[in-house]
mmCIF file of C-alpha atoms in Angstrom:
data_model
loop_
_atom_site.group_PDB
_atom_site.id
_atom_site.type_symbol
_atom_site.label_atom_id
_atom_site.label_comp_id
_atom_site.label_asym_id
_atom_site.label_seq_id
_atom_site.Cartn_x
_atom_site.Cartn_y
_atom_site.Cartn_z
ATOM 1 C CA MET A 5 7.493 50.671 13.673
ATOM 2 C CA SER A 6 4.937 52.753 11.840
ATOM 3 C CA ALA A 7 1.454 51.415 11.112
ATOM 4 C CA LEU A 8 2.213 51.668 7.385
ATOM 5 C CA LYS A 9 5.331 49.474 7.692
ATOM 6 C CA LYS A 10 3.444 46.915 9.804
ATOM 7 C CA THR A 11 0.710 46.740 7.200
ATOM 8 C CA ALA A 12 3.266 46.275 4.394
ATOM 9 C CA LEU A 13 5.019 43.444 6.263
ATOM 10 C CA THR A 14 1.713 41.741 6.957
ATOM 11 C CA VAL A 15 0.750 41.875 3.281
ATOM 12 C CA LEU A 16 4.168 40.509 2.251
ATOM 13 C CA ALA A 17 3.984 37.632 4.732
ATOM 14 C CA THR A 18 0.476 36.760 3.584
ATOM 15 C CA ALA A 19 1.595 36.696 -0.048
ATOM 16 C CA LEU A 20 4.606 34.475 0.656
ATOM 17 C CA LEU A 21 2.878 31.957 2.950
ATOM 18 C CA PRO A 22 1.208 29.779 0.261
ATOM 19 C CA ALA A 23 4.417 29.538 -1.747
ATOM 20 C CA LEU A 24 6.413 28.546 1.319
ATOM 21 C CA THR A 25 3.963 25.948 2.595
ATOM 22 C CA ALA A 26 3.455 24.454 -0.864
ATOM 23 C CA ALA A 27 7.114 23.475 -1.194
ATOM 24 C CA PRO A 28 7.831 19.828 -2.133
ATOM 25 C CA ALA A 29 7.661 17.606 0.917
ATOM 26 C CA PHE A 30 10.464 15.074 0.699
ATOM 27 C CA ALA A 31 11.419 17.054 3.799
ATOM 28 C CA ASP A 32 9.535 14.794 6.071
ATOM 29 C CA THR A 33 12.516 15.342 8.349
ATOM 30 C CA LEU A 34 12.326 17.505 11.430
ATOM 31 C CA ASP A 35 13.121 21.204 11.289
ATOM 32 C CA ASP A 36 16.630 22.190 12.299
ATOM 33 C CA LYS A 37 15.304 24.515 14.971
ATOM 34 C CA PRO A 38 15.860 23.579 18.622
ATOM 35 C CA ASP A 39 12.126 23.075 19.237
ATOM 36 C CA LYS A 40 12.038 20.274 16.607
ATOM 37 C CA LYS A 41 8.690 21.320 15.199
ATOM 38 C CA GLN A 42 7.021 18.860 12.886
ATOM 39 C CA PRO A 43 6.650 19.909 9.235
ATOM 40 C CA LYS A 44 3.315 21.271 8.116
ATOM 41 C CA PRO A 45 1.359 20.032 5.105
ATOM 42 C CA PRO A 46 1.326 22.205 1.995
ATOM 43 C CA ALA A 47 -1.409 24.805 1.912
ATOM 44 C CA ILE A 48 -2.196 23.764 -1.649
ATOM 45 C CA MET A 49 -2.431 20.074 -2.545
ATOM 46 C CA SER A 50 -3.904 17.979 -5.342
ATOM 47 C CA THR A 51 -7.687 17.851 -5.603
ATOM 48 C CA VAL A 52 -7.873 14.513 -7.419
ATOM 49 C CA GLY A 53 -10.953 12.824 -5.986
ATOM 50 C CA GLY A 54 -12.550 16.042 -4.793
ATOM 51 C CA ALA A 55 -11.772 19.577 -3.673
ATOM 52 C CA GLN A 56 -12.090 18.744 0.020
ATOM 53 C CA LEU A 57 -9.284 16.192 -0.260
ATOM 54 C CA GLY A 58 -6.909 18.978 -1.263
ATOM 55 C CA ARG A 59 -7.352 20.861 1.993
ATOM 56 C CA PRO A 60 -4.868 20.486 4.852
ATOM 57 C CA GLY A 61 -6.074 19.074 8.139
ATOM 58 C CA THR A 62 -8.817 16.589 8.956
ATOM 59 C CA GLN A 63 -11.773 16.378 6.592
ATOM 60 C CA VAL A 64 -15.006 14.605 7.548
ATOM 61 C CA ASP A 65 -18.741 15.266 7.230
ATOM 62 C CA LEU A 66 -20.468 13.579 10.159
ATOM 63 C CA GLY A 67 -24.179 12.909 9.907
ATOM 64 C CA PRO A 68 -26.670 12.340 12.735
ATOM 65 C CA GLY A 69 -25.605 9.421 14.900
ATOM 66 C CA ALA A 70 -22.125 9.191 13.411
ATOM 67 C CA PRO A 71 -19.299 8.536 15.867
ATOM 68 C CA VAL A 72 -16.578 11.140 16.211
ATOM 69 C CA LEU A 73 -13.185 10.336 14.785
ATOM 70 C CA PRO A 74 -10.711 8.737 17.192
ATOM 71 C CA LYS A 75 -8.532 11.367 18.830
ATOM 72 C CA ASP A 76 -5.469 9.170 19.247
ATOM 73 C CA VAL A 77 -4.426 9.227 15.569
ATOM 74 C CA SER A 78 -1.163 11.059 14.924
ATOM 75 C CA GLY A 79 -0.355 10.080 11.339
ATOM 76 C CA ARG A 80 0.817 12.997 9.234
ATOM 77 C CA SER A 81 -1.510 11.764 6.531
ATOM 78 C CA TRP A 82 -4.312 9.188 6.572
ATOM 79 C CA ILE A 83 -7.471 8.173 4.752
ATOM 80 C CA VAL A 84 -10.461 5.844 5.238
ATOM 81 C CA ALA A 85 -12.354 4.768 2.125
ATOM 82 C CA ASP A 86 -15.021 2.302 1.037
ATOM 83 C CA ALA A 87 -13.256 -0.176 -1.247
ATOM 84 C CA GLU A 88 -16.427 -1.045 -3.125
ATOM 85 C CA SER A 89 -17.962 2.352 -3.863
ATOM 86 C CA GLY A 90 -14.729 4.351 -3.723
ATOM 87 C CA ASP A 91 -16.288 6.841 -1.276
ATOM 88 C CA VAL A 92 -13.741 8.548 0.974
ATOM 89 C CA LEU A 93 -15.277 8.628 4.456
ATOM 90 C CA ALA A 94 -12.627 10.743 6.168
ATOM 91 C CA ALA A 95 -9.095 11.934 5.549
ATOM 92 C CA HIS A 96 -6.262 13.970 7.001
ATOM 93 C CA ASN A 97 -3.839 15.677 4.601
ATOM 94 C CA ALA A 98 -4.833 13.055 2.031
ATOM 95 C CA HIS A 99 -2.658 14.426 -0.787
ATOM 96 C CA TRP A 100 0.435 15.310 1.253
ATOM 97 C CA ARG A 101 3.357 13.950 -0.769
ATOM 98 C CA LEU A 102 5.539 11.983 1.648
ATOM 99 C CA PRO A 103 8.110 9.174 1.376
ATOM 100 C CA PRO A 104 6.133 5.911 1.111
ATOM 101 C CA ALA A 105 8.700 3.313 2.236
ATOM 102 C CA SER A 106 7.757 -0.253 1.292
ATOM 103 C CA THR A 107 4.098 0.548 0.723
ATOM 104 C CA LEU A 108 5.408 1.536 -2.727
ATOM 105 C CA LYS A 109 5.881 -2.195 -3.332
ATOM 106 C CA MET A 110 2.108 -2.305 -3.876
ATOM 107 C CA LEU A 111 2.649 -0.275 -7.047
ATOM 108 C CA PHE A 112 5.590 -2.501 -7.992
ATOM 109 C CA ALA A 113 3.433 -5.602 -7.629
ATOM 110 C CA ASP A 114 0.398 -4.106 -9.331
ATOM 111 C CA THR A 115 2.623 -3.195 -12.282
ATOM 112 C CA VAL A 116 4.840 -6.272 -12.629
ATOM 113 C CA LEU A 117 2.767 -9.211 -11.321
ATOM 114 C CA PRO A 118 0.806 -9.757 -14.573
ATOM 115 C CA ARG A 119 3.977 -9.749 -16.659
ATOM 116 C CA LEU A 120 5.903 -12.679 -15.173
ATOM 117 C CA PRO A 121 4.463 -16.238 -15.160
ATOM 118 C CA LYS A 122 4.673 -17.504 -11.598
ATOM 119 C CA GLU A 123 6.135 -20.904 -12.563
ATOM 120 C CA THR A 124 9.114 -19.302 -14.334
ATOM 121 C CA GLU A 125 12.451 -20.289 -12.783
ATOM 122 C CA HIS A 126 15.351 -17.870 -12.578
ATOM 123 C CA THR A 127 18.937 -18.232 -11.408
ATOM 124 C CA VAL A 128 20.070 -15.122 -9.557
ATOM 125 C CA THR A 129 23.298 -13.331 -10.456
ATOM 126 C CA ALA A 130 25.493 -11.174 -8.252
ATOM 127 C CA GLU A 131 24.798 -8.175 -10.489
ATOM 128 C CA GLU A 132 21.068 -8.405 -9.772
ATOM 129 C CA LEU A 133 21.709 -7.969 -6.046
ATOM 130 C CA ALA A 134 24.503 -5.409 -6.306
ATOM 131 C CA GLU A 135 22.278 -2.326 -6.072
ATOM 132 C CA VAL A 136 20.159 -3.395 -3.104
ATOM 133 C CA GLY A 137 20.293 -0.496 -0.651
ATOM 134 C CA GLU A 138 22.289 -0.712 2.561
ATOM 135 C CA GLY A 139 20.079 -1.663 5.495
ATOM 136 C CA SER A 140 17.326 -2.973 3.217
ATOM 137 C CA SER A 141 14.813 -5.540 4.372
ATOM 138 C CA LEU A 142 15.760 -8.877 2.814
ATOM 139 C CA VAL A 143 14.117 -12.264 2.374
ATOM 140 C CA GLY A 144 17.434 -14.064 1.804
ATOM 141 C CA VAL A 145 17.787 -14.395 -1.966
ATOM 142 C CA LYS A 146 21.259 -15.715 -2.828
ATOM 143 C CA GLU A 147 23.297 -15.477 -6.003
ATOM 144 C CA ASP A 148 23.706 -18.633 -8.109
ATOM 145 C CA GLN A 149 20.512 -20.020 -6.564
ATOM 146 C CA THR A 150 17.370 -20.719 -8.577
ATOM 147 C CA TYR A 151 13.925 -19.465 -7.538
ATOM 148 C CA THR A 152 10.495 -19.415 -9.104
ATOM 149 C CA VAL A 153 8.700 -16.134 -9.666
ATOM 150 C CA HIS A 154 6.186 -17.402 -7.101
ATOM 151 C CA ASP A 155 8.981 -17.743 -4.518
ATOM 152 C CA LEU A 156 10.158 -14.217 -5.202
ATOM 153 C CA TRP A 157 6.670 -12.707 -4.850
ATOM 154 C CA LEU A 158 6.319 -14.413 -1.474
ATOM 155 C CA GLY A 159 9.567 -12.702 -0.514
ATOM 156 C CA VAL A 160 8.222 -9.338 -1.654
ATOM 157 C CA PHE A 161 4.854 -9.521 0.082
ATOM 158 C CA LEU A 162 5.738 -11.374 3.277
ATOM 159 C CA ARG A 163 9.236 -10.118 4.093
ATOM 160 C CA SER A 164 9.242 -6.924 2.023
ATOM 161 C CA GLY A 165 12.463 -8.251 0.508
ATOM 162 C CA ASN A 166 14.281 -5.632 -1.522
ATOM 163 C CA ASP A 167 16.508 -8.431 -2.828
ATOM 164 C CA ALA A 168 13.454 -10.149 -4.340
ATOM 165 C CA VAL A 169 12.258 -6.823 -5.787
ATOM 166 C CA HIS A 170 15.570 -6.245 -7.542
ATOM 167 C CA VAL A 171 15.631 -9.721 -9.073
ATOM 168 C CA LEU A 172 12.052 -9.392 -10.334
ATOM 169 C CA SER A 173 12.874 -5.936 -11.679
ATOM 170 C CA GLU A 174 15.768 -7.347 -13.672
ATOM 171 C CA MET A 175 13.455 -10.044 -15.017
ATOM 172 C CA ASN A 176 11.124 -7.241 -16.093
ATOM 173 C CA GLY A 177 13.880 -5.595 -18.132
ATOM 174 C CA GLY A 178 15.912 -3.826 -15.492
ATOM 175 C CA ILE A 179 15.544 -1.328 -12.660
ATOM 176 C CA ASP A 180 15.241 1.723 -14.896
ATOM 177 C CA LYS A 181 12.566 0.124 -17.063
ATOM 178 C CA THR A 182 10.651 -1.066 -14.017
ATOM 179 C CA VAL A 183 10.700 2.415 -12.485
ATOM 180 C CA GLU A 184 9.434 3.797 -15.791
ATOM 181 C CA ASP A 185 6.708 1.147 -15.956
ATOM 182 C CA MET A 186 5.635 1.893 -12.383
ATOM 183 C CA GLN A 187 5.463 5.618 -13.050
ATOM 184 C CA GLU A 188 3.406 5.040 -16.166
ATOM 185 C CA HIS A 189 1.017 2.794 -14.227
ATOM 186 C CA ALA A 190 0.722 5.327 -11.393
ATOM 187 C CA ASP A 191 -0.206 7.992 -13.920
ATOM 188 C CA GLU A 192 -2.805 5.679 -15.477
ATOM 189 C CA LEU A 193 -4.343 5.085 -12.043
ATOM 190 C CA GLN A 194 -4.376 8.870 -11.470
ATOM 191 C CA ALA A 195 -2.007 8.406 -8.552
ATOM 192 C CA LEU A 196 -0.520 11.753 -9.488
ATOM 193 C CA ASP A 197 1.161 12.477 -6.142
ATOM 194 C CA THR A 198 3.469 9.518 -6.728
ATOM 195 C CA GLU A 199 7.017 9.894 -8.025
ATOM 196 C CA VAL A 200 8.923 6.629 -8.419
ATOM 197 C CA VAL A 201 12.706 6.577 -8.054
ATOM 198 C CA SER A 202 13.308 3.022 -6.815
ATOM 199 C CA PRO A 203 10.995 0.013 -7.249
ATOM 200 C CA ASP A 204 11.341 -1.135 -3.633
ATOM 201 C CA GLY A 205 10.456 2.076 -1.763
ATOM 202 C CA TYR A 206 13.987 2.512 -0.418
ATOM 203 C CA ASP A 207 14.585 6.115 0.644
ATOM 204 C CA GLU A 208 15.593 8.186 -2.373
ATOM 205 C CA PRO A 209 15.397 11.973 -2.812
ATOM 206 C CA GLY A 210 12.224 12.871 -4.658
ATOM 207 C CA GLN A 211 10.490 9.529 -4.122
ATOM 208 C CA VAL A 212 7.054 10.359 -2.740
ATOM 209 C CA SER A 213 3.458 9.226 -2.670
ATOM 210 C CA SER A 214 0.412 10.094 -0.557
ATOM 211 C CA ALA A 215 -2.214 8.375 1.549
ATOM 212 C CA TYR A 216 -4.690 8.974 -1.269
ATOM 213 C CA ASP A 217 -2.425 7.451 -3.922
ATOM 214 C CA LEU A 218 -1.433 4.438 -1.832
ATOM 215 C CA THR A 219 -5.104 3.698 -1.211
ATOM 216 C CA LEU A 220 -5.835 4.059 -4.922
ATOM 217 C CA ILE A 221 -2.951 1.701 -5.744
ATOM 218 C CA ALA A 222 -4.078 -0.845 -3.144
ATOM 219 C CA ARG A 223 -7.603 -0.800 -4.573
ATOM 220 C CA SER A 224 -6.188 -1.549 -8.014
ATOM 221 C CA GLY A 225 -3.935 -4.309 -6.681
ATOM 222 C CA MET A 226 -6.758 -6.002 -4.788
ATOM 223 C CA GLN A 227 -8.566 -6.544 -8.073
ATOM 224 C CA LYS A 228 -5.838 -8.990 -9.118
ATOM 225 C CA LYS A 229 -6.242 -12.521 -7.842
ATOM 226 C CA ASP A 230 -2.551 -13.198 -7.261
ATOM 227 C CA PHE A 231 -2.086 -9.851 -5.520
ATOM 228 C CA ARG A 232 -4.936 -10.651 -3.115
ATOM 229 C CA GLU A 233 -3.527 -14.082 -2.379
ATOM 230 C CA TYR A 234 0.024 -12.933 -1.719
ATOM 231 C CA CYS A 235 -0.859 -9.951 0.458
ATOM 232 C CA SER A 236 -3.148 -12.099 2.639
ATOM 233 C CA THR A 237 -0.654 -14.951 3.144
ATOM 234 C CA VAL A 238 0.460 -15.192 6.770
ATOM 235 C CA ARG A 239 3.453 -17.491 6.436
ATOM 236 C CA ALA A 240 5.137 -19.679 3.842
ATOM 237 C CA ASP A 241 8.247 -21.738 3.165
ATOM 238 C CA PHE A 242 11.056 -20.033 1.231
ATOM 239 C CA PRO A 243 13.866 -21.924 -0.547
ATOM 240 C CA GLY A 244 17.214 -22.000 1.186
ATOM 241 C CA GLU A 245 20.606 -22.637 -0.344
ATOM 242 C CA LYS A 246 20.878 -25.681 -2.608
ATOM 243 C CA LYS A 247 23.867 -27.791 -1.666
ATOM 244 C CA GLU A 248 25.267 -30.425 -3.973
ATOM 245 C CA GLY A 249 24.050 -33.935 -3.232
ATOM 246 C CA LYS A 250 21.474 -32.760 -0.706
ATOM 247 C CA LYS A 251 17.787 -31.955 -0.843
ATOM 248 C CA ARG A 252 17.215 -28.232 -0.884
ATOM 249 C CA GLU A 253 16.053 -27.020 2.489
ATOM 250 C CA THR A 254 13.481 -24.316 3.133
ATOM 251 C CA PHE A 255 12.951 -21.815 5.916
ATOM 252 C CA GLU A 256 9.750 -20.239 7.112
ATOM 253 C CA ILE A 257 8.950 -16.607 6.452
ATOM 254 C CA GLN A 258 6.120 -14.685 8.107
ATOM 255 C CA ASN A 259 4.248 -11.641 6.912
ATOM 256 C CA THR A 260 5.422 -8.435 8.585
ATOM 257 C CA ASN A 261 1.897 -6.940 8.518
ATOM 258 C CA ARG A 262 1.132 -7.004 12.252
ATOM 259 C CA LEU A 263 -2.625 -6.582 11.771
ATOM 260 C CA LEU A 264 -2.571 -9.780 9.726
ATOM 261 C CA THR A 265 -0.255 -11.914 11.843
ATOM 262 C CA GLY A 266 -0.470 -10.425 15.304
ATOM 263 C CA ASP A 267 2.849 -9.720 17.012
ATOM 264 C CA TYR A 268 4.636 -7.226 19.265
ATOM 265 C CA GLY A 269 1.510 -6.689 21.352
ATOM 266 C CA ILE A 270 -0.766 -6.301 18.297
ATOM 267 C CA SER A 271 -3.751 -8.610 17.883
ATOM 268 C CA PRO A 272 -4.809 -9.737 14.403
ATOM 269 C CA TYR A 273 -7.530 -7.410 13.170
ATOM 270 C CA LYS A 274 -10.776 -9.257 12.571
ATOM 271 C CA GLY A 275 -11.496 -9.328 8.846
ATOM 272 C CA ILE A 276 -8.046 -8.090 7.742
ATOM 273 C CA ALA A 277 -6.799 -9.298 4.352
ATOM 274 C CA GLY A 278 -3.607 -7.319 3.608
ATOM 275 C CA VAL A 279 -2.230 -5.050 2.202
ATOM 276 C CA LYS A 280 1.332 -3.699 2.886
ATOM 277 C CA ASN A 281 3.446 -2.052 5.567
ATOM 278 C CA GLY A 282 6.709 -0.144 5.401
ATOM 279 C CA ASN A 283 9.253 1.663 7.557
ATOM 280 C CA THR A 284 12.331 3.714 6.650
ATOM 281 C CA THR A 285 14.300 6.573 8.184
ATOM 282 C CA HIS A 286 12.650 9.284 6.100
ATOM 283 C CA ALA A 287 9.198 7.751 5.743
ATOM 284 C CA GLY A 288 8.731 6.587 9.294
ATOM 285 C CA ALA A 289 6.096 3.853 9.529
ATOM 286 C CA THR A 290 3.556 3.550 6.725
ATOM 287 C CA PHE A 291 0.678 1.126 6.260
ATOM 288 C CA THR A 292 -2.205 0.407 3.924
ATOM 289 C CA GLY A 293 -4.769 -2.198 4.953
ATOM 290 C CA VAL A 294 -8.025 -3.681 3.704
ATOM 291 C CA ALA A 295 -10.612 -5.326 5.945
ATOM 292 C CA GLU A 296 -14.201 -6.613 5.750
ATOM 293 C CA ARG A 297 -16.983 -6.502 8.285
ATOM 294 C CA ASP A 298 -20.667 -7.297 7.772
ATOM 295 C CA GLY A 299 -20.294 -7.256 4.008
ATOM 296 C CA ARG A 300 -18.536 -3.874 3.876
ATOM 297 C CA VAL A 301 -14.908 -3.605 2.731
ATOM 298 C CA LEU A 302 -12.796 -0.647 3.842
ATOM 299 C CA LEU A 303 -9.346 0.570 2.875
ATOM 300 C CA VAL A 304 -7.188 2.596 5.255
ATOM 301 C CA THR A 305 -3.770 4.205 4.859
ATOM 302 C CA VAL A 306 -1.705 5.796 7.648
ATOM 303 C CA MET A 307 1.604 7.558 7.000
ATOM 304 C CA ASN A 308 4.213 8.434 9.607
ATOM 305 C CA PRO A 309 2.477 8.616 13.001
ATOM 306 C CA ASP A 310 4.503 10.510 15.584
ATOM 307 C CA SER A 311 2.743 9.707 18.854
ATOM 308 C CA GLY A 312 5.617 7.614 20.144
ATOM 309 C CA GLU A 313 3.180 4.763 20.827
ATOM 310 C CA SER A 314 4.639 1.321 20.155
ATOM 311 C CA GLN A 315 3.468 -0.071 16.776
ATOM 312 C CA ALA A 316 1.474 3.136 16.329
ATOM 313 C CA VAL A 317 0.868 2.734 12.590
ATOM 314 C CA TYR A 318 -1.069 -0.505 13.150
ATOM 315 C CA LYS A 319 -2.958 0.711 16.194
ATOM 316 C CA GLU A 320 -4.005 3.902 14.446
ATOM 317 C CA ALA A 321 -5.037 1.984 11.327
ATOM 318 C CA GLY A 322 -7.139 -0.318 13.501
ATOM 319 C CA ARG A 323 -8.830 2.636 15.213
ATOM 320 C CA LEU A 324 -9.642 4.220 11.873
ATOM 321 C CA LEU A 325 -11.050 0.946 10.548
ATOM 322 C CA ASP A 326 -13.195 0.561 13.673
ATOM 323 C CA TRP A 327 -14.484 4.092 13.177
ATOM 324 C CA GLY A 328 -15.118 3.509 9.483
ATOM 325 C CA PHE A 329 -17.179 0.395 10.042
ATOM 326 C CA GLU A 330 -19.232 2.125 12.730
ATOM 327 C CA ALA A 331 -19.620 5.371 10.797
ATOM 328 C CA ALA A 332 -20.389 3.958 7.351
ATOM 329 C CA GLY A 333 -23.847 5.056 6.275
ATOM 330 C CA ASN A 334 -23.828 7.954 8.743
ATOM 331 C CA VAL A 335 -21.236 10.161 7.050
ATOM 332 C CA GLU A 336 -21.318 12.061 3.805
ATOM 333 C CA PRO A 337 -18.399 11.197 1.503
ATOM 334 C CA ILE A 338 -15.805 13.940 1.275
ATOM 335 C CA GLY A 339 -14.411 12.646 -2.011
ATOM 336 C CA GLU A 340 -13.849 9.501 -4.027
ATOM 337 C CA LEU A 341 -11.188 7.088 -5.191
ATOM 338 C CA VAL A 342 -11.121 7.876 -8.887
ATOM 339 C CA PRO A 343 -11.025 5.186 -11.595
ATOM 340 C CA PRO A 344 -8.047 4.915 -13.971
ATOM 341 C CA LYS A 345 -7.854 7.343 -16.836
ATOM 342 C CA SER A 346 -8.801 4.768 -19.445
ATOM 343 C CA ALA A 347 -11.467 2.962 -17.421
ATOM 344 C CA ASP A 348 -14.890 2.628 -19.004
ATOM 345 C CA THR A 349 -17.271 3.074 -16.081
ATOM 346 C CA SER A 350 -20.362 2.084 -18.058
ATOM 347 C CA ASP A 351 -22.169 -1.111 -17.073
ATOM 348 C CA SER A 352 -20.753 -3.962 -19.143
ATOM 349 C CA GLY A 353 -23.398 -6.408 -17.945
ATOM 350 C CA ASP A 354 -20.681 -8.963 -17.169
ATOM 351 C CA GLU A 355 -20.841 -9.113 -13.395
ATOM 352 C CA ASP A 356 -19.200 -12.374 -12.467
ATOM 353 C CA ARG A 357 -16.023 -12.553 -14.494
ATOM 354 C CA GLU A 358 -12.690 -12.529 -12.690
ATOM 355 C CA PRO A 359 -10.166 -9.919 -13.868
ATOM 356 C CA ALA A 360 -8.157 -11.096 -16.849
ATOM 357 C CA ASN A 361 -4.454 -11.809 -16.563
ATOM 358 C CA ASN A 362 -3.619 -9.549 -19.497
ATOM 359 C CA GLY A 363 -3.010 -12.692 -21.522
ATOM 360 C CA LYS A 364 0.321 -13.172 -19.783
ATOM 361 C CA GLY A 365 1.435 -15.784 -17.349
ATOM 362 C CA ALA A 366 -0.156 -18.965 -16.138
ATOM 363 C CA PRO A 367 -3.525 -19.153 -14.404
ATOM 364 C CA ALA A 368 -3.279 -18.033 -10.830
ATOM 365 C CA LYS A 369 -2.795 -20.662 -8.154
ATOM 366 C CA PRO A 370 -3.327 -20.225 -4.438
ATOM 367 C CA ALA A 371 -0.397 -18.690 -2.654
ATOM 368 C CA ALA A 372 1.226 -20.693 0.103
ATOM 369 C CA SER A 373 -1.239 -21.533 2.815
ATOM 370 C CA ASP A 374 -1.086 -20.329 6.381
ATOM 371 C CA LYS A 375 0.446 -23.105 8.427
ATOM 372 C CA SER A 376 -0.504 -21.537 11.745
ATOM 373 C CA GLY A 377 -3.851 -23.244 12.055
ATOM 374 C CA SER A 378 -5.931 -20.214 11.127
ATOM 375 C CA GLY A 379 -5.296 -21.571 7.626
ATOM 376 C CA GLY A 380 -6.170 -20.768 4.078
ATOM 377 C CA ILE A 381 -5.595 -17.030 4.075
ATOM 378 C CA GLY A 382 -3.798 -17.457 0.756
ATOM 379 C CA ILE A 383 -6.929 -18.944 -0.848
ATOM 380 C CA ALA A 384 -8.222 -16.904 -3.766
ATOM 381 C CA LEU A 385 -10.696 -14.219 -2.786
ATOM 382 C CA GLY A 386 -13.885 -14.474 -4.843
ATOM 383 C CA VAL A 387 -15.269 -11.428 -6.582
ATOM 384 C CA THR A 388 -19.011 -11.073 -7.121
ATOM 385 C CA GLY A 389 -21.487 -8.433 -8.204
ATOM 386 C CA GLY A 390 -20.908 -4.938 -9.490
ATOM 387 C CA VAL A 391 -19.603 -3.518 -12.716
ATOM 388 C CA LEU A 392 -16.766 -4.927 -14.822
ATOM 389 C CA VAL A 393 -14.824 -2.450 -16.918
ATOM 390 C CA LEU A 394 -11.912 -3.071 -19.254
ATOM 391 C CA LEU A 395 -8.563 -1.362 -18.819
ATOM 392 C CA ALA A 396 -5.586 -1.485 -21.154
ATOM 393 C CA GLY A 397 -6.221 -5.011 -22.403
ATOM 394 C CA GLY A 398 -6.700 -6.376 -18.892
ATOM 395 C CA ALA A 399 -9.549 -5.630 -16.545
ATOM 396 C CA PHE A 400 -10.374 -3.116 -13.866
ATOM 397 C CA LEU A 401 -13.272 -3.327 -11.455
ATOM 398 C CA VAL A 402 -15.122 -0.178 -10.470
ATOM 399 C CA ASN A 403 -17.762 -0.287 -7.732
ATOM 400 C CA ARG A 404 -17.105 -4.006 -7.296
ATOM 401 C CA ARG A 405 -17.420 -5.908 -4.014
ATOM 402 C CA TRP A 406 -14.564 -8.066 -2.753
ATOM 403 C CA PRO A 407 -16.004 -10.672 -0.360
ATOM 404 C CA LEU A 408 -13.207 -12.157 1.695
ATOM 405 C CA PRO A 409 -12.720 -15.798 2.708
ATOM 406 C CA ASP A 410 -14.632 -16.908 5.788
ATOM 407 C CA LEU A 411 -11.325 -17.974 7.292
ATOM 408 C CA VAL A 412 -10.110 -14.397 7.094
ATOM 409 C CA ARG A 413 -13.278 -13.132 8.718
ATOM 410 C CA ARG A 414 -12.740 -15.539 11.569
ATOM 411 C CA LEU A 415 -9.191 -14.451 12.378
ATOM 412 C CA PRO A 416 -9.201 -14.460 16.191
ATOM 413 C CA ARG A 417 -8.221 -11.578 18.392
ATOM 414 C CA ARG A 418 -5.452 -12.575 20.732
#
């Protein structure tokens, strides 16, 4: 081949590469080639939160004395951020749009929780459960049985119950309306990588989010008292079937967040207080967590690790949290978790007020307590200090601290 032809081919390949690598990434499936290569992140991604967050690969700015990032982290996308300041400490393909699995339920809860009073009772119909996806995670909601909204939220947060999500969605006006509401809320939060197709995170073509967006959504959710209580509840009693002439029995449900409960060889992470895990065929394992240590609160999200290590998403999240707590103060932020579009970030002078409930629903009550003996993880998390800013008739906290209950801090390592 002549030198001229080689040069022309090189130029053509260079021109096509960005367009090819920037293709939409619902294809978090393996290539069809025999070598089963993993997909690569787009060459061009969103720069919400900072230009560096739009670059593929690992992004970090280590200062003197800062520890190196853990090497045994295989997530396709991950992020470590300071929940109080919003500083992003490190990230890897932060804006890669990937299937979120049940971590999308954080957006569902952040959107719908304020709209439905928790004491409201609802009798479930067969139609409300008809569209629950095959193979979905379920809490055990039954038709013709009556549940409170509080019961259903326990099913969402602890068991990731798609049946509970569908019933709550119908109570919110239907699946289509709920999807629309969630998308509108994601846009308001500037979670612009997120496309909502189903409210429960069940695999659907085109349904994507990113480590950046999930962290942004979790930060918003953790500013709501009920959200904090539910996502930090270890176990609770859930209503069983009501039989005529007999007292209604209950059965125990346990949170599937292994860093919160400890299970399958995972020890509870000291200081953990939520948030949400997920796992589907297309998404792989996904997880967003929040933890406190020595007065600092960090958020971490890991999407689809491929190391083959058992319970890898939790182990990798724990390693990133350990690094974040050790590195904080010795790294330069590479970006930020942005406030919502309508947030007023000026100092309101009102530092101690709890977020409003949007004028809807009853005052929040503690979620079901942990009956394991480590107790009280469902107790309301106090919020002190910082700046209170109003958002869309409710409240949004920017640069606020979220001190966690002492009982959470004392969660033992097994």
